[in-house]
Coordinates of C-alpha atoms in Angstrom, one line a residue:
X1 CA 0.0 0.0 0.0
X2 CA 1.4 3.4 -1.0
X3 CA 0.1 6.5 0.6
X4 CA 0.8 10.2 0.4
X5 CA 1.0 11.3 4.0
X6 CA 0.2 14.9 4.6
X7 CA 1.4 15.8 8.1
X8 CA -1.1 18.6 8.4
X9 CA -4.1 16.3 8.1
X10 CA -2.7 13.1 9.6
X11 CA -4.2 9.7 9.0
X12 CA -7.6 8.3 9.7
X13 CA -8.8 4.8 10.5
X14 CA -10.8 3.3 7.6
X15 CA -13.1 0.4 7.8
X16 CA -12.0 -1.7 4.8
X17 CA -15.4 -3.3 4.6
X18 CA -17.9 -0.5 5.5
X19 CA -20.7 -3.0 5.9
X20 CA -19.0 -4.1 9.1
X21 CA -18.9 -0.6 10.6
X22 CA -22.1 -1.2 12.6
X23 CA -20.5 -4.2 14.5
X24 CA -19.7 -3.3 18.1
X25 CA -16.5 -5.3 18.0
X26 CA -14.2 -4.7 15.0
X27 CA -11.5 -7.2 13.8
X28 CA -8.2 -5.5 13.3
X29 CA -8.1 -6.8 9.7
X30 CA -11.0 -4.5 8.9
X31 CA -9.2 -1.4 10.3
X32 CA -6.4 0.3 8.3
X33 CA -4.8 3.7 8.1
X34 CA -6.0 5.9 5.3
X35 CA -5.5 9.5 4.2
X36 CA -8.6 11.7 4.7
X37 CA -8.7 12.1 0.9
X38 CA -8.9 8.3 0.3
X39 CA -11.1 7.6 3.2
X40 CA -13.6 10.3 2.1
X41 CA -13.6 9.1 -1.5
X42 CA -14.2 5.5 -0.5
X43 CA -16.8 6.3 2.2
X44 CA -19.3 3.5 2.3
X45 CA -18.7 2.2 -1.2
X46 CA -18.5 -1.5 -1.6
X47 CA -19.0 -3.6 -4.8
X48 CA -22.3 -5.2 -5.4
X49 CA -22.6 -9.0 -5.6
X50 CA -22.8 -8.8 -9.4
X51 CA -19.6 -6.7 -9.5
X52 CA -17.9 -9.1 -7.0
X53 CA -18.8 -12.0 -9.3
X54 CA -16.8 -10.2 -12.1
X55 CA -13.7 -9.8 -9.8
X56 CA -14.5 -6.2 -9.1
X57 CA -13.5 -5.4 -5.6
X58 CA -11.2 -3.3 -3.4
X59 CA -7.7 -4.7 -2.9
X60 CA -7.1 -5.6 0.7
X61 CA -3.5 -4.6 1.3
X62 CA -3.3 -6.8 4.4
X63 CA -3.9 -9.9 2.3
X64 CA -2.4 -9.2 -1.1
X65 CA 0.1 -7.0 -3.0
X66 CA -1.3 -4.1 -4.9
X67 CA 1.5 -1.7 -6.2
X68 CA 3.9 -3.4 -8.5
X69 CA 1.7 -6.4 -8.8
X70 CA -1.8 -5.2 -9.9
X71 CA -1.3 -1.4 -9.9
X72 CA 1.5 0.4 -11.8
X73 CA 2.5 3.9 -12.7
X74 CA 2.7 5.0 -16.3
X75 CA 6.0 6.9 -16.4
X76 CA 4.8 9.2 -19.2
X77 CA 1.6 10.4 -17.5
X78 CA 2.2 9.5 -13.8
X79 CA -1.3 8.0 -13.9
X80 CA -1.9 4.6 -12.2
X81 CA -2.8 1.7 -14.4
X82 CA -4.7 -1.3 -13.1
X83 CA -4.1 -4.7 -14.6
X84 CA -7.0 -6.6 -13.0
X85 CA -10.7 -5.7 -12.5
X86 CA -10.0 -5.3 -8.8
X87 CA -7.1 -2.8 -9.4
X88 CA -9.1 -0.7 -11.9
X89 CA -12.0 -0.5 -9.4
X90 CA -9.6 0.3 -6.6
X91 CA -8.0 3.2 -8.5
X92 CA -11.4 4.6 -9.5
X93 CA -13.1 4.3 -6.1
X94 CA -10.2 5.8 -4.2
X95 CA -9.6 8.5 -6.8
X96 CA -6.0 7.6 -7.2
X97 CA -5.8 9.3 -10.6
X98 CA -7.3 12.5 -9.4
X99 CA -5.2 15.5 -10.4
X100 CA -4.0 15.9 -6.9
X101 CA -2.3 12.5 -6.9
X102 CA -1.1 12.7 -10.5
X103 CA 0.5 16.1 -9.7
X104 CA 2.2 14.6 -6.5
X105 CA 3.6 11.7 -8.5
X106 CA 4.8 14.1 -11.3
X107 CA 6.5 16.3 -8.7
X108 CA 8.2 13.3 -7.2
X109 CA 9.4 12.2 -10.6
X110 CA 10.8 15.6 -11.4
X111 CA 12.5 16.0 -8.1
X112 CA 14.1 12.6 -8.4
X113 CA 15.3 13.5 -11.9
X114 CA 16.8 16.8 -10.5
X115 CA 18.5 14.9 -7.7
X116 CA 20.2 12.5 -10.2
X117 CA 22.2 15.4 -11.8
X118 CA 25.8 14.3 -11.2
X119 CA 27.3 17.6 -10.3
X120 CA 24.9 18.4 -7.4
X121 CA 26.8 19.2 -4.2
X122 CA 25.8 16.2 -2.1
X123 CA 25.7 17.2 1.6
X124 CA 24.7 20.8 0.8
X125 CA 21.9 22.0 3.1
X126 CA 19.6 22.7 0.1
X127 CA 20.2 19.3 -1.4
X128 CA 19.6 17.7 2.0
X129 CA 16.2 19.5 2.3
X130 CA 15.1 18.4 -1.2
X131 CA 16.1 14.8 -0.3
X132 CA 14.0 15.1 3.0
X133 CA 11.1 16.4 1.0
X134 CA 11.3 13.5 -1.5
X135 CA 11.2 11.0 1.4
X136 CA 7.8 12.4 2.4
X137 CA 6.4 12.1 -1.1
X138 CA 4.5 9.2 -2.6
X139 CA 7.0 6.5 -3.0
X140 CA 8.0 5.3 -6.5
X141 CA 5.5 2.9 -8.1
X142 CA 6.9 0.5 -10.7
X143 CA 5.9 1.0 -14.4
X144 CA 3.6 -1.5 -16.1
X145 CA 5.2 -4.6 -17.3
X146 CA 6.2 -4.5 -21.0
X147 CA 3.9 -6.7 -23.1
X148 CA 5.8 -9.2 -25.3
X149 CA 5.7 -8.5 -29.0
X150 CA 2.7 -10.0 -30.8
X151 CA 3.2 -13.4 -32.4
X152 CA 6.1 -14.5 -30.2

């Protein structure tokens, strides 16, 4: 699970399966940290039985890998790409391709590119501040796997 953590807003506890919110006793597996943005977008959304039959569901990061397995970042657009029905639904419901997140991923990419310039003065206070800022940004998400050429 990859999150952009905004210190000013903190994290919230999200009920993975909102249908279980009404239970007096919650299992830890149904509680997870979420940014206010993602928690608000997801709200009480849950796939219908018909959608679930088609593999449309939210990815449970406590039980399966999401980023680098089902969800990838297009390096040209910084948009997330889902490779399964669950991943596509997850991206859409959580708003992971909203302009806010795309911009944050683009900023991270540009800052990492800037930091790869060989003649930067490593250890300089300004360079150190930029590195600290990068560490607080959305971590890198692998690009989609390259499809093999047709007919091979």
